[in-house]
PDB file of C-alpha atoms in Angstrom:
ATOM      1  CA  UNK Y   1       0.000   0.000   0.000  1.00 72.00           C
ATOM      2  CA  UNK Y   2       1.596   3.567  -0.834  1.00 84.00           C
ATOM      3  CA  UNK Y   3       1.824   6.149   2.064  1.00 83.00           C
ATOM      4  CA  UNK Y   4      -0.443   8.511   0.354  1.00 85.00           C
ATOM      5  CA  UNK Y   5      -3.173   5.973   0.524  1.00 90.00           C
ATOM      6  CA  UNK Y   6      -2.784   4.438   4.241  1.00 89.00           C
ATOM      7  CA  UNK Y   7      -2.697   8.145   5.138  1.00 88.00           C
ATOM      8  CA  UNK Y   8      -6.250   8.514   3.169  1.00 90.00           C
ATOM      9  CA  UNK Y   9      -7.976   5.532   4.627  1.00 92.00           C
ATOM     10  CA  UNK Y  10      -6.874   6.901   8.185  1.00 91.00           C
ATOM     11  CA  UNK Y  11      -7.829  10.098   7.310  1.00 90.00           C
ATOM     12  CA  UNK Y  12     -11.436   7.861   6.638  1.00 92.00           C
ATOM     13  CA  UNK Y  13     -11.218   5.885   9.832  1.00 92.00           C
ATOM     14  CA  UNK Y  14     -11.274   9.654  11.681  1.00 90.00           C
ATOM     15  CA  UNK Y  15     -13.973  10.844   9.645  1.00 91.00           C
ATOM     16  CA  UNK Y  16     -16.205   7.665  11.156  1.00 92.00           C
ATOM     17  CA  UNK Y  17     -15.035   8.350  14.494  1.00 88.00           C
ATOM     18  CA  UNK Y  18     -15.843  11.743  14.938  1.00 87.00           C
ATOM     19  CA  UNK Y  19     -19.583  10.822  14.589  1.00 88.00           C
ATOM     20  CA  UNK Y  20     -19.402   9.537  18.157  1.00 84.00           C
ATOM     21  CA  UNK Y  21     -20.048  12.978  19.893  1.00 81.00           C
ATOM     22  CA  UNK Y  22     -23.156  14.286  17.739  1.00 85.00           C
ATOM     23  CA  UNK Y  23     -24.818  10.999  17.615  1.00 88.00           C
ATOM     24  CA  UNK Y  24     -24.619  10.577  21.251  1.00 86.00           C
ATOM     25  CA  UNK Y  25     -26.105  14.242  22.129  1.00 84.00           C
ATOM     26  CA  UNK Y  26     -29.268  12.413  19.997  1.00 87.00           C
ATOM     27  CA  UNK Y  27     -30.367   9.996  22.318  1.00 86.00           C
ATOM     28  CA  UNK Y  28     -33.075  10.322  24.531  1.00 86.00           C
ATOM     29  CA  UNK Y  29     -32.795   8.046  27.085  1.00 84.00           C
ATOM     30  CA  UNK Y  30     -29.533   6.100  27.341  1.00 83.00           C
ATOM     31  CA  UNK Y  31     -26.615   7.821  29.341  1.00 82.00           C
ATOM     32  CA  UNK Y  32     -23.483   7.049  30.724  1.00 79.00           C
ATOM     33  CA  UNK Y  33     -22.650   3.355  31.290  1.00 87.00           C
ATOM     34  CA  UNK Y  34     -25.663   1.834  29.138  1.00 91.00           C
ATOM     35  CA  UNK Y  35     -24.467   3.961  26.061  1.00 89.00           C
ATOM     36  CA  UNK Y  36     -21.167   2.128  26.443  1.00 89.00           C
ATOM     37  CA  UNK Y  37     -22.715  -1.015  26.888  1.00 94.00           C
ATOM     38  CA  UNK Y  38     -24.829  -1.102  23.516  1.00 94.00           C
ATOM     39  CA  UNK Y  39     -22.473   0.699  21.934  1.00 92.00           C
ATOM     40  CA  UNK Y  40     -19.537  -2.468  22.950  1.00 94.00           C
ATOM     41  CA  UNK Y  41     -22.806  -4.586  22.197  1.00 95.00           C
ATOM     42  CA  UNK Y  42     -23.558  -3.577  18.775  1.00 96.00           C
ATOM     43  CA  UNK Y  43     -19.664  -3.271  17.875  1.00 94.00           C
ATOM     44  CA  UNK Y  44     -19.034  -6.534  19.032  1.00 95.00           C
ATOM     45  CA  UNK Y  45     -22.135  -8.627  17.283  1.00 95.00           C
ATOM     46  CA  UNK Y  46     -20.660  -6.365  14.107  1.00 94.00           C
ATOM     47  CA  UNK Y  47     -16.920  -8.023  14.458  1.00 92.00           C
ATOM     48  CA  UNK Y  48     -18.482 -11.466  14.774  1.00 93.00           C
ATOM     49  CA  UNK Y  49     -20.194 -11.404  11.595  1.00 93.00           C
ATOM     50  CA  UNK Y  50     -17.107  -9.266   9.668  1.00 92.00           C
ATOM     51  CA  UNK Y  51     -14.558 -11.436  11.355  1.00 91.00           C
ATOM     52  CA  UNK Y  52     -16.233 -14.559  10.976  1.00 90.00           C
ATOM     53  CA  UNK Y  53     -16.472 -13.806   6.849  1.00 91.00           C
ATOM     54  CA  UNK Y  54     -13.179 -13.103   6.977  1.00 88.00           C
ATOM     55  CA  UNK Y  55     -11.644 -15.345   9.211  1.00 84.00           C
ATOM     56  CA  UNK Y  56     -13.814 -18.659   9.134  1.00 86.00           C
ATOM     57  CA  UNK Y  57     -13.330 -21.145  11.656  1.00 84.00           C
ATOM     58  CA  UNK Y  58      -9.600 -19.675  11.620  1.00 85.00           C
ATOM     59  CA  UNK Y  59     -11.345 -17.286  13.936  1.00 87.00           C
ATOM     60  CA  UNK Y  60     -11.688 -18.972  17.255  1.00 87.00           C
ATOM     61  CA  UNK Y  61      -8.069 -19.792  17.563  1.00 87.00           C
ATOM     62  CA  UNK Y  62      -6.836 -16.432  16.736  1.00 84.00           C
ATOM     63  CA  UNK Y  63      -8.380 -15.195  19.902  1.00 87.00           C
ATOM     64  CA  UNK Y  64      -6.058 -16.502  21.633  1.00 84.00           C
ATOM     65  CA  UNK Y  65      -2.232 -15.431  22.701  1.00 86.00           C
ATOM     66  CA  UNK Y  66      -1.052 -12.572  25.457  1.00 90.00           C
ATOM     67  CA  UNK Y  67      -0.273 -10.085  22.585  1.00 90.00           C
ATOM     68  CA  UNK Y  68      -4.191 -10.216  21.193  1.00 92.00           C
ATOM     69  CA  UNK Y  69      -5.190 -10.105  24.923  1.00 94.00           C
ATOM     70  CA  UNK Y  70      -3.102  -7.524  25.867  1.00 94.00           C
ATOM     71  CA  UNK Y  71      -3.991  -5.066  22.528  1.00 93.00           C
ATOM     72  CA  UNK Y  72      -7.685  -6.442  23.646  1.00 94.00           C
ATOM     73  CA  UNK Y  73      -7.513  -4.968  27.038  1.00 95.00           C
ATOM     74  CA  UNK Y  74      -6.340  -1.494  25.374  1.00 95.00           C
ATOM     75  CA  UNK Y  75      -9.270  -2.071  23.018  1.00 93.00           C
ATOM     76  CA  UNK Y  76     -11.363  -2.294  25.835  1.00 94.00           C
ATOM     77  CA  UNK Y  77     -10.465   0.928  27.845  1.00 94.00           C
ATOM     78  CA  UNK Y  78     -10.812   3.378  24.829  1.00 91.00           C
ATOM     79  CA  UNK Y  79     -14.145   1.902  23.962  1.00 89.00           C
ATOM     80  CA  UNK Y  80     -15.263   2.556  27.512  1.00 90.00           C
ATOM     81  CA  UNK Y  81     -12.933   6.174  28.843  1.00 90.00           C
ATOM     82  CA  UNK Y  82     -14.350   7.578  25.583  1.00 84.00           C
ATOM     83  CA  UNK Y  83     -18.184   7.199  25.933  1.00 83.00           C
ATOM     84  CA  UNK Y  84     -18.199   7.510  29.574  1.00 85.00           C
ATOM     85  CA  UNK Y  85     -15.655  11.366  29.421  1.00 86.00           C
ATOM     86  CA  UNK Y  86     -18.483  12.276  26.909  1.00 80.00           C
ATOM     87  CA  UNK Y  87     -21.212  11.699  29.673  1.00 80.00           C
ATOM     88  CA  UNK Y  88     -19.238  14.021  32.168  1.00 81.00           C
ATOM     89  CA  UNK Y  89     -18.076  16.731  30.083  1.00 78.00           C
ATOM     90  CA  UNK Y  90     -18.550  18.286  26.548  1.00 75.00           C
ATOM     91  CA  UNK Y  91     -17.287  16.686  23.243  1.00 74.00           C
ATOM     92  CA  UNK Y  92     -14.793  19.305  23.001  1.00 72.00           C
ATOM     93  CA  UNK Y  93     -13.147  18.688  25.695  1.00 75.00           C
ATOM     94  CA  UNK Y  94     -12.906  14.916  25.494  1.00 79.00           C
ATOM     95  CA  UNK Y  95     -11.579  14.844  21.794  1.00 74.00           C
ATOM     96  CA  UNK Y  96      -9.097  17.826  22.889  1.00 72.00           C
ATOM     97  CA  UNK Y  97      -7.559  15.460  25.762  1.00 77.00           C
ATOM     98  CA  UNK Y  98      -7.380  13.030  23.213  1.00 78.00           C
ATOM     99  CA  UNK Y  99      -5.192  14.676  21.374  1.00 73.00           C
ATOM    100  CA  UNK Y 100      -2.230  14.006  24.050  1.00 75.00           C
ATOM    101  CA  UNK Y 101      -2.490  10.784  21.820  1.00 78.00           C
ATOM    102  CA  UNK Y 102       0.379  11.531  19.496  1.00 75.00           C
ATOM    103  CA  UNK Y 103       2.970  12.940  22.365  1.00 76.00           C
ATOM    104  CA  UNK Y 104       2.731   9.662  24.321  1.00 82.00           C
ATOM    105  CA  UNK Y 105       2.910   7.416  21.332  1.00 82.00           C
ATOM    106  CA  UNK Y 106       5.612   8.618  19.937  1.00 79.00           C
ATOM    107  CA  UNK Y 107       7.289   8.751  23.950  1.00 81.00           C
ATOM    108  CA  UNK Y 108       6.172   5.044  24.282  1.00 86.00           C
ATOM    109  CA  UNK Y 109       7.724   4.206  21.050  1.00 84.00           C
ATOM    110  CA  UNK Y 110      10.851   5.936  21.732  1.00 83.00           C
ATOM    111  CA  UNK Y 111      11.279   4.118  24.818  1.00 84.00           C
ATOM    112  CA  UNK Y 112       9.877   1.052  23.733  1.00 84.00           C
ATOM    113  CA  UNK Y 113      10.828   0.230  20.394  1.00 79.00           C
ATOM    114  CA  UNK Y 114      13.883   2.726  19.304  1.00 81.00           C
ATOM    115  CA  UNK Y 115      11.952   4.484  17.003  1.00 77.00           C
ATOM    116  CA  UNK Y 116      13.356   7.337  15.555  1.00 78.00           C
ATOM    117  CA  UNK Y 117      10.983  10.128  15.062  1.00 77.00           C
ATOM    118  CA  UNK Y 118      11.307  12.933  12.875  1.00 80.00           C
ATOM    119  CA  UNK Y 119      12.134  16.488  13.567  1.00 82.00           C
ATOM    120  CA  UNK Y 120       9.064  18.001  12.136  1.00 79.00           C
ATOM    121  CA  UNK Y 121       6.998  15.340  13.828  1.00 77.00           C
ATOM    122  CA  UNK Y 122       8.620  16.413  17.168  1.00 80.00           C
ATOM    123  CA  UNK Y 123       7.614  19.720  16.507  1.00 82.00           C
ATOM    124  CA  UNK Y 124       3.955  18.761  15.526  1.00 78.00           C
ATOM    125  CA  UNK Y 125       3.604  16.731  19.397  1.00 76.00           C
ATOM    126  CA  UNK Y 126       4.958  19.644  21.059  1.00 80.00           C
ATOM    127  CA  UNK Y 127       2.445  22.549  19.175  1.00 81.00           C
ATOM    128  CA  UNK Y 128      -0.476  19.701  19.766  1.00 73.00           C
ATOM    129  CA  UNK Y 129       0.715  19.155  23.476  1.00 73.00           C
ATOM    130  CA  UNK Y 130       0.640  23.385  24.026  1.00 77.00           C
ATOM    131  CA  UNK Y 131      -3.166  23.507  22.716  1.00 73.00           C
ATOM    132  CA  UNK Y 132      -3.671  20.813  24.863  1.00 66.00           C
ATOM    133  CA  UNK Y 133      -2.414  22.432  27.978  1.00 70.00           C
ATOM    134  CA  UNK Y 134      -4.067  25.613  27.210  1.00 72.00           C
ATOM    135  CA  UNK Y 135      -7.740  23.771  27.261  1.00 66.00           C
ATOM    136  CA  UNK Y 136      -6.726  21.691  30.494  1.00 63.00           C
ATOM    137  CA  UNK Y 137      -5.579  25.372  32.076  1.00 67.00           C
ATOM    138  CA  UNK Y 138      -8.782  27.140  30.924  1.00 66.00           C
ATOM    139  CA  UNK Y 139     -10.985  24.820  32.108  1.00 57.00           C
ATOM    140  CA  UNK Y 140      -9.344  24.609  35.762  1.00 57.00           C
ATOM    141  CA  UNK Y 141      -9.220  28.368  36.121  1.00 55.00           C
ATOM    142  CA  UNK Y 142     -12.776  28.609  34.800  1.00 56.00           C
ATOM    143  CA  UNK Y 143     -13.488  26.257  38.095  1.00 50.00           C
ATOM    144  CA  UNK Y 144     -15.265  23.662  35.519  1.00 50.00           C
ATOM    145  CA  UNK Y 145     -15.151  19.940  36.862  1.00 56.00           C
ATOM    146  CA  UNK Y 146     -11.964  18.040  35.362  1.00 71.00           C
ATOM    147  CA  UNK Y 147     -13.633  14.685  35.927  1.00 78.00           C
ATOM    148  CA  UNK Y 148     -14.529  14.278  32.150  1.00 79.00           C
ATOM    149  CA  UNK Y 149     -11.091  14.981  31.078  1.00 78.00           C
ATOM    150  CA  UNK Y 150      -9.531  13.112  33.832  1.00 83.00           C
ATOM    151  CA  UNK Y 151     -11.658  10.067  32.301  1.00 87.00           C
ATOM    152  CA  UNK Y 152     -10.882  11.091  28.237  1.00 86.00           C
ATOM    153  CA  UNK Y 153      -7.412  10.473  29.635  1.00 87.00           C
ATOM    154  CA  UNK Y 154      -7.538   7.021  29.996  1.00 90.00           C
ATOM    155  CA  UNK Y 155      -7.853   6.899  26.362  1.00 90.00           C
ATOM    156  CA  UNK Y 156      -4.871   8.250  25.291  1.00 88.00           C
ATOM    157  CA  UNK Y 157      -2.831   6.044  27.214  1.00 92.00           C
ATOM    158  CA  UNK Y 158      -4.238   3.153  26.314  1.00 93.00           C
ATOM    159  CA  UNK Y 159      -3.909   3.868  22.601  1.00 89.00           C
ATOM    160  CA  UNK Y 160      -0.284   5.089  22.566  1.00 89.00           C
ATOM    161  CA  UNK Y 161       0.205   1.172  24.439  1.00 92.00           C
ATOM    162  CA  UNK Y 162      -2.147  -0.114  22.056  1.00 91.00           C
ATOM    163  CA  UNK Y 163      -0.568   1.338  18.675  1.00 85.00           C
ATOM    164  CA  UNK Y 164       3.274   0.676  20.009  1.00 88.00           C
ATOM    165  CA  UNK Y 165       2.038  -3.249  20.602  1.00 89.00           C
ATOM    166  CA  UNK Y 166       0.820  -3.231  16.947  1.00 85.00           C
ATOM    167  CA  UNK Y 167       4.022  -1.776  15.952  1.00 82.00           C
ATOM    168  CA  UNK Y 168       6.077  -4.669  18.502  1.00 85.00           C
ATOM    169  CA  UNK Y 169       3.856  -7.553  16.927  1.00 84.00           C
ATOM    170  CA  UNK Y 170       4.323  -6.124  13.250  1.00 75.00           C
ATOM    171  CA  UNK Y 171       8.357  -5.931  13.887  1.00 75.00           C
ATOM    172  CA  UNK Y 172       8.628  -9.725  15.382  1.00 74.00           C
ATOM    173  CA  UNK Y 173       6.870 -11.176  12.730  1.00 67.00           C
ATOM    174  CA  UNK Y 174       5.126 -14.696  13.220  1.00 63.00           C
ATOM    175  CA  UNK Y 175       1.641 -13.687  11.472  1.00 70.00           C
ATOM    176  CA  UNK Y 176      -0.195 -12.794  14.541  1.00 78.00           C
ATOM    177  CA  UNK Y 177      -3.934 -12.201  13.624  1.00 83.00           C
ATOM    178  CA  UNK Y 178      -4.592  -8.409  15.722  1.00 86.00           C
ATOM    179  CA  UNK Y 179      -7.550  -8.024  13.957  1.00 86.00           C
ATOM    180  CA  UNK Y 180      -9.709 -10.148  17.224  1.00 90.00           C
ATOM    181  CA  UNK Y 181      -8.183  -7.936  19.709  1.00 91.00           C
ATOM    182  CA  UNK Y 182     -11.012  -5.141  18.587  1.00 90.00           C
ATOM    183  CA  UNK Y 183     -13.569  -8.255  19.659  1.00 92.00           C
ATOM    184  CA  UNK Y 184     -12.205  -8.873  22.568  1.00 94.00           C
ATOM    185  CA  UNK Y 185     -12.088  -5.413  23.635  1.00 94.00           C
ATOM    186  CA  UNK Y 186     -15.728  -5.343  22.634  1.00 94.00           C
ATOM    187  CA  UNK Y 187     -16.691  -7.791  24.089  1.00 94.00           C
ATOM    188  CA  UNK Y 188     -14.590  -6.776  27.787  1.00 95.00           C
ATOM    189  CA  UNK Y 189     -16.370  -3.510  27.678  1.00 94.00           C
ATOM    190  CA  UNK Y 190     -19.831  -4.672  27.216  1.00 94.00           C
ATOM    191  CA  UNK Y 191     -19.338  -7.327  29.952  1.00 94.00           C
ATOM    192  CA  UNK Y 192     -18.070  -4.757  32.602  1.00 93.00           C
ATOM    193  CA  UNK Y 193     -20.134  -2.087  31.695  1.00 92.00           C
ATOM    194  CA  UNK Y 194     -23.636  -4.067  31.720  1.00 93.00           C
ATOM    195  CA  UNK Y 195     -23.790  -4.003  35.753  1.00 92.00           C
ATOM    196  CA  UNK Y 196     -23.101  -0.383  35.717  1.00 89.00           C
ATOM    197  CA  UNK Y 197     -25.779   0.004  33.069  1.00 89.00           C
ATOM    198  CA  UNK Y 198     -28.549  -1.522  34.735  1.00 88.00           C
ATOM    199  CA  UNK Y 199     -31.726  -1.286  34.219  1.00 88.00           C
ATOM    200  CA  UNK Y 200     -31.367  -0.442  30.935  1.00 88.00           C
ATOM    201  CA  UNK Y 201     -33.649   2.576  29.645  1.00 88.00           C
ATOM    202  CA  UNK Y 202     -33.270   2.405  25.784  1.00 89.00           C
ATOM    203  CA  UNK Y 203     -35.674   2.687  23.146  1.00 91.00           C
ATOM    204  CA  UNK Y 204     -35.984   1.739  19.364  1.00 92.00           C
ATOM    205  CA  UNK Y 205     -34.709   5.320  18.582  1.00 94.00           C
ATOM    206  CA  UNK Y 206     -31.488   5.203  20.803  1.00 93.00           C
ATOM    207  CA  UNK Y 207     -30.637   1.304  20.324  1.00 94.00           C
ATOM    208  CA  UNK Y 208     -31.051   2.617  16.130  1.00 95.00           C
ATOM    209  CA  UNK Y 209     -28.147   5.076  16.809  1.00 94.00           C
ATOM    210  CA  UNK Y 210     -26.619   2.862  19.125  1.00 94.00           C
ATOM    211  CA  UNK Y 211     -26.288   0.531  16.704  1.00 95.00           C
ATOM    212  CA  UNK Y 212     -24.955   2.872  14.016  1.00 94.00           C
ATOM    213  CA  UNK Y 213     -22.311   4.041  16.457  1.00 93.00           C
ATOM    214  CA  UNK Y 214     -21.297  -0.171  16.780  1.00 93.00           C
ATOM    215  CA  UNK Y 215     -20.969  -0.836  13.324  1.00 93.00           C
ATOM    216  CA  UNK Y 216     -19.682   2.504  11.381  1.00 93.00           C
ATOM    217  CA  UNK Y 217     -17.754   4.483  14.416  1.00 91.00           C
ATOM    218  CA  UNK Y 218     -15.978   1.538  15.987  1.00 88.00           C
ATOM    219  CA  UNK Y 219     -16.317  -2.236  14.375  1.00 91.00           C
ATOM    220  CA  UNK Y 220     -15.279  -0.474  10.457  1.00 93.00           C
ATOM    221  CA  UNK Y 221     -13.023   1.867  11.560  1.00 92.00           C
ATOM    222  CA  UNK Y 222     -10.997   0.040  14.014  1.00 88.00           C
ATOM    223  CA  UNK Y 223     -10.446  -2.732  11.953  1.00 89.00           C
ATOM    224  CA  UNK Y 224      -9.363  -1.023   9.242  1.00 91.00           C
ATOM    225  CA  UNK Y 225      -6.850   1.225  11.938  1.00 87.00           C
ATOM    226  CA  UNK Y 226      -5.465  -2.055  12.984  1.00 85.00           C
ATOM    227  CA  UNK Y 227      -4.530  -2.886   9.350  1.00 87.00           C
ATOM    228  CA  UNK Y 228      -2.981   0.602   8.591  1.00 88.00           C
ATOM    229  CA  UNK Y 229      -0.882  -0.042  11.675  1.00 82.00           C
ATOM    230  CA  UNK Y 230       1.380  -2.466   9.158  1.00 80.00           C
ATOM    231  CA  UNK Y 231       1.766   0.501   6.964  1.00 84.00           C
ATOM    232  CA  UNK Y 232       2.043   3.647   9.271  1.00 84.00           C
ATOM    233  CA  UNK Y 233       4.637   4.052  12.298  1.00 80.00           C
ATOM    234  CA  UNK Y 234       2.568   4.512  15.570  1.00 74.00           C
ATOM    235  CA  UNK Y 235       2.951   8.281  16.279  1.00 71.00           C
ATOM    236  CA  UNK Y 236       2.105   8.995  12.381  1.00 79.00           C
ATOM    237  CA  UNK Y 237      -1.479   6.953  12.990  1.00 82.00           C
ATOM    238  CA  UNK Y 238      -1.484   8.767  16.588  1.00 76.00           C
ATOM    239  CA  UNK Y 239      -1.026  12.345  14.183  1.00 74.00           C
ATOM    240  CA  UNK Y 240      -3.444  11.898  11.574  1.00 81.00           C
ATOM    241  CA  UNK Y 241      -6.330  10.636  14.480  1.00 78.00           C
ATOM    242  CA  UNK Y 242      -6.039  14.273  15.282  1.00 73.00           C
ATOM    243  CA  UNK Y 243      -8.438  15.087  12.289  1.00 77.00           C
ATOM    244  CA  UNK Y 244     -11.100  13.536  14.723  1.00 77.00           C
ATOM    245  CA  UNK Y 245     -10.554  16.362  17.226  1.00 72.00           C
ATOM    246  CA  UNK Y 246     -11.511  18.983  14.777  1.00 73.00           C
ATOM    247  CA  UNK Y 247     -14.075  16.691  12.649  1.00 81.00           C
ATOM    248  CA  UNK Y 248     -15.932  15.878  16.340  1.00 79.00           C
ATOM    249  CA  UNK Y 249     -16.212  19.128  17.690  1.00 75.00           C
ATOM    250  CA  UNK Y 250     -17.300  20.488  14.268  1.00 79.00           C
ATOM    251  CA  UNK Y 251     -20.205  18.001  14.206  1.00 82.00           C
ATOM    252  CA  UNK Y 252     -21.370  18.691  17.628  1.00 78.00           C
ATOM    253  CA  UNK Y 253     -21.501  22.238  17.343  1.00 78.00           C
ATOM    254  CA  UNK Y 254     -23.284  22.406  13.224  1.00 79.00           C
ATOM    255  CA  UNK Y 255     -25.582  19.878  14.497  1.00 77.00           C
ATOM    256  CA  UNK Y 256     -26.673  19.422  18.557  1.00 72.00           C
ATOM    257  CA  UNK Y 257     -25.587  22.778  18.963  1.00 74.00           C
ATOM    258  CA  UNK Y 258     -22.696  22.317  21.607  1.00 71.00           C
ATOM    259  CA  UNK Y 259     -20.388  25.480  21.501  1.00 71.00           C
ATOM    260  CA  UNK Y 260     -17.232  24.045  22.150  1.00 66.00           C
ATOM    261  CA  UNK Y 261     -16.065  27.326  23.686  1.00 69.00           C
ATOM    262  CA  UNK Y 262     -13.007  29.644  23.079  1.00 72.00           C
ATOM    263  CA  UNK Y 263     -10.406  27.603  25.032  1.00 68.00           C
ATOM    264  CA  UNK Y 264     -11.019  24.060  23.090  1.00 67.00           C
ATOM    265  CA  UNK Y 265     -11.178  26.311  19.666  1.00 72.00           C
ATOM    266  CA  UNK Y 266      -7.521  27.344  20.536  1.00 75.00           C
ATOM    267  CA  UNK Y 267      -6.377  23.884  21.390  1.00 72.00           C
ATOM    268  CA  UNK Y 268      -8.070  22.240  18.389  1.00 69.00           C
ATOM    269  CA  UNK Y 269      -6.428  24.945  15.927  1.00 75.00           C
ATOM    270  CA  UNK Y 270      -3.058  24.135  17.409  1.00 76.00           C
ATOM    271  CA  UNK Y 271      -3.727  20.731  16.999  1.00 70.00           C
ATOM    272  CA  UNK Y 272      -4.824  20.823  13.804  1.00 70.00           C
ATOM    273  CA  UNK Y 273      -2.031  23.057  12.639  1.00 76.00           C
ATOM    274  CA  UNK Y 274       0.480  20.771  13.558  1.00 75.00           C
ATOM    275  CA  UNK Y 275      -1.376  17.727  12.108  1.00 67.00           C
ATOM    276  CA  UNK Y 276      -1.147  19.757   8.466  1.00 71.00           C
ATOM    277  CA  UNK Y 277       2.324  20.963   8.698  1.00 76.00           C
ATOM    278  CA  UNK Y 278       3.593  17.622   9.619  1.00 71.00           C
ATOM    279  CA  UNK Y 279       2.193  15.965   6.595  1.00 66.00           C
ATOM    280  CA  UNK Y 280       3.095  18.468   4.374  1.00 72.00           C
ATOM    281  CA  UNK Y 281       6.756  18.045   5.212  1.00 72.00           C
ATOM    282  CA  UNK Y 282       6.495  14.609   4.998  1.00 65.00           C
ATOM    283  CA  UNK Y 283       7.622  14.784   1.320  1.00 63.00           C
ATOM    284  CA  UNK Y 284      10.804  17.008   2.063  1.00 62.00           C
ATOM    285  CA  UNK Y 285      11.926  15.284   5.035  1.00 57.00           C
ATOM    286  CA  UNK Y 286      12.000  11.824   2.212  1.00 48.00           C
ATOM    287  CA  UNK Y 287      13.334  14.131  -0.179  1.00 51.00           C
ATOM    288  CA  UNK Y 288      16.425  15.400   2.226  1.00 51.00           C
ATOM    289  CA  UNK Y 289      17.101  11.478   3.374  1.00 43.00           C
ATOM    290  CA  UNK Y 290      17.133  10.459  -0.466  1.00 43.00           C
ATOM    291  CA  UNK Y 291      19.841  13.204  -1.213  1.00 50.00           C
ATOM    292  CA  UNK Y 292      22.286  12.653   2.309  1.00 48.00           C
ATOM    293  CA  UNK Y 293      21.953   9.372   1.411  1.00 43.00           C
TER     294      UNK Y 293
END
């Protein structure tokens, strides 16, 4: 696959999860915990019927192995962190935290795996990491409860782990089948989260948009992320999920109407920013190897 077209089809995989935030402020009933839980539901029955096409009765076995547990696990925490930050704060705010994604990612994979990362891509965490601070300071000075963010957090971390496993698996080579992982961490979240959820409240109208948010925000799009991981280095795939910051809050304030207020505009536009000049250097910073070399 070139680079210009892994970088397309995770450009794609953004675009489907940014619909998270303006489909959930839809719902009439579910909240919180239950959201999660149909949401893991719905993703999960969706992987079992794309995996099991794809996969056969190869399928089964492959769910098996630390590495695919592990990744699972990860899985599992960003399904849950996400949905459950967007209960206790705005979407702003959660996709902004997210965007701490690339800086740790590329420290985890520095650390981890001896990647080298490039200059301008450096450069790109550090402007992303300043927008980010400048939300987290607004909001504590504005006295606004941090217990959303706090939560978004959690999914950060667990994707900069998730994408430098990819990454470790990819390198060692041995064929290992990731793809299950995204069930398993489906199928984790739905399982913990179904106490919490209790008694569930949902109509035909939410369990509808809970559903889309299964299929075409998480089981399509992750899938397809855990592919791209063969083509793109972690902290590049960490970069380019940045587009969902911008994409989310966009959709959320065009279409339920949620400003996303002056400090998360800032922090997105930095983020942004960075995620556009780093790609456009990509081609010079090729271009400048080729001739040293």
């Amino acid at each position: 696959m070139r680079h210009r077209t892994a970088v397309f089809l995770m450009l794609l995989v953004t675009l489907m999860w940014s619909s998270a935030g303006v489909v959930t402020r839809q719902l009439e009933a579910a909240r919180g915990f239950e959201i999660t839980f149909w949401r893991s539901s719905f993703n999960a029955l969706a992987l079992v019927v794309i995996l099991g096409l794809m996969r056969g009765r190869a399928l089964l076995p492959a769910l098996r192995g630390v590495a695919v547990w592990a990744s699972g696990v990860c899985w599992a925490v960003m399904f849950t962190a996400f949905m459950v930050a967007l209960s206790l704060t705005t979407v702003a705010n959660v996709l902004v935290t997210m965007s701490l994604g690339p800086l740790l990612t590329a420290l985890f994979a520095r650390l981890f795996l001896h990647q080298h990362i490039p200059v301008r891509t450096w450069a790109a965490i550090i402007v992303a990491s300043v927008g980010i601070a400048w939300m987290f300071g607004q909001q504590a000075g504005a006295g606004g409860s941090l217990a959303g963010v706090l939560v978004a957090l959690g999914v950060p971390l667990a994707a900069a782990s998730n994408w430098c496993l990819l990454q470790k698996v990819g390198q060692q080579g041995g064929g290992t089948d990731m793809l299950p992982a995204v069930l398993i961490g489906a199928c984790v979240s739905a399982v913990a989260t179904l106490p919490l959820a209790w008694p569930l409240q949902s109509g035909a109208h939410d369990l509808g948009l809970l559903a889309f948010l299964g299929v075409f925000q998480l089981a399509v799009p992750c899938l397809l992320a855990v592919r791209l991981a063969r083509e793109l280095p972690g902290h590049e795939i960490a970069l380019l999920g940045q587009a969902e910051t911008l994409l989310g809050v966009l959709w959320a304030w065009l279409f339920a109407g949620e400003h996303p207020g002056s400090a998360a505009l800032i922090g997105g536009s930095l983020v942004l920013g960075a995620l556009i000049a780093n790609e456009a250097l990509a081609p010079f910073s090729v271009q400048s190897v080729s001739k040293n070399a």
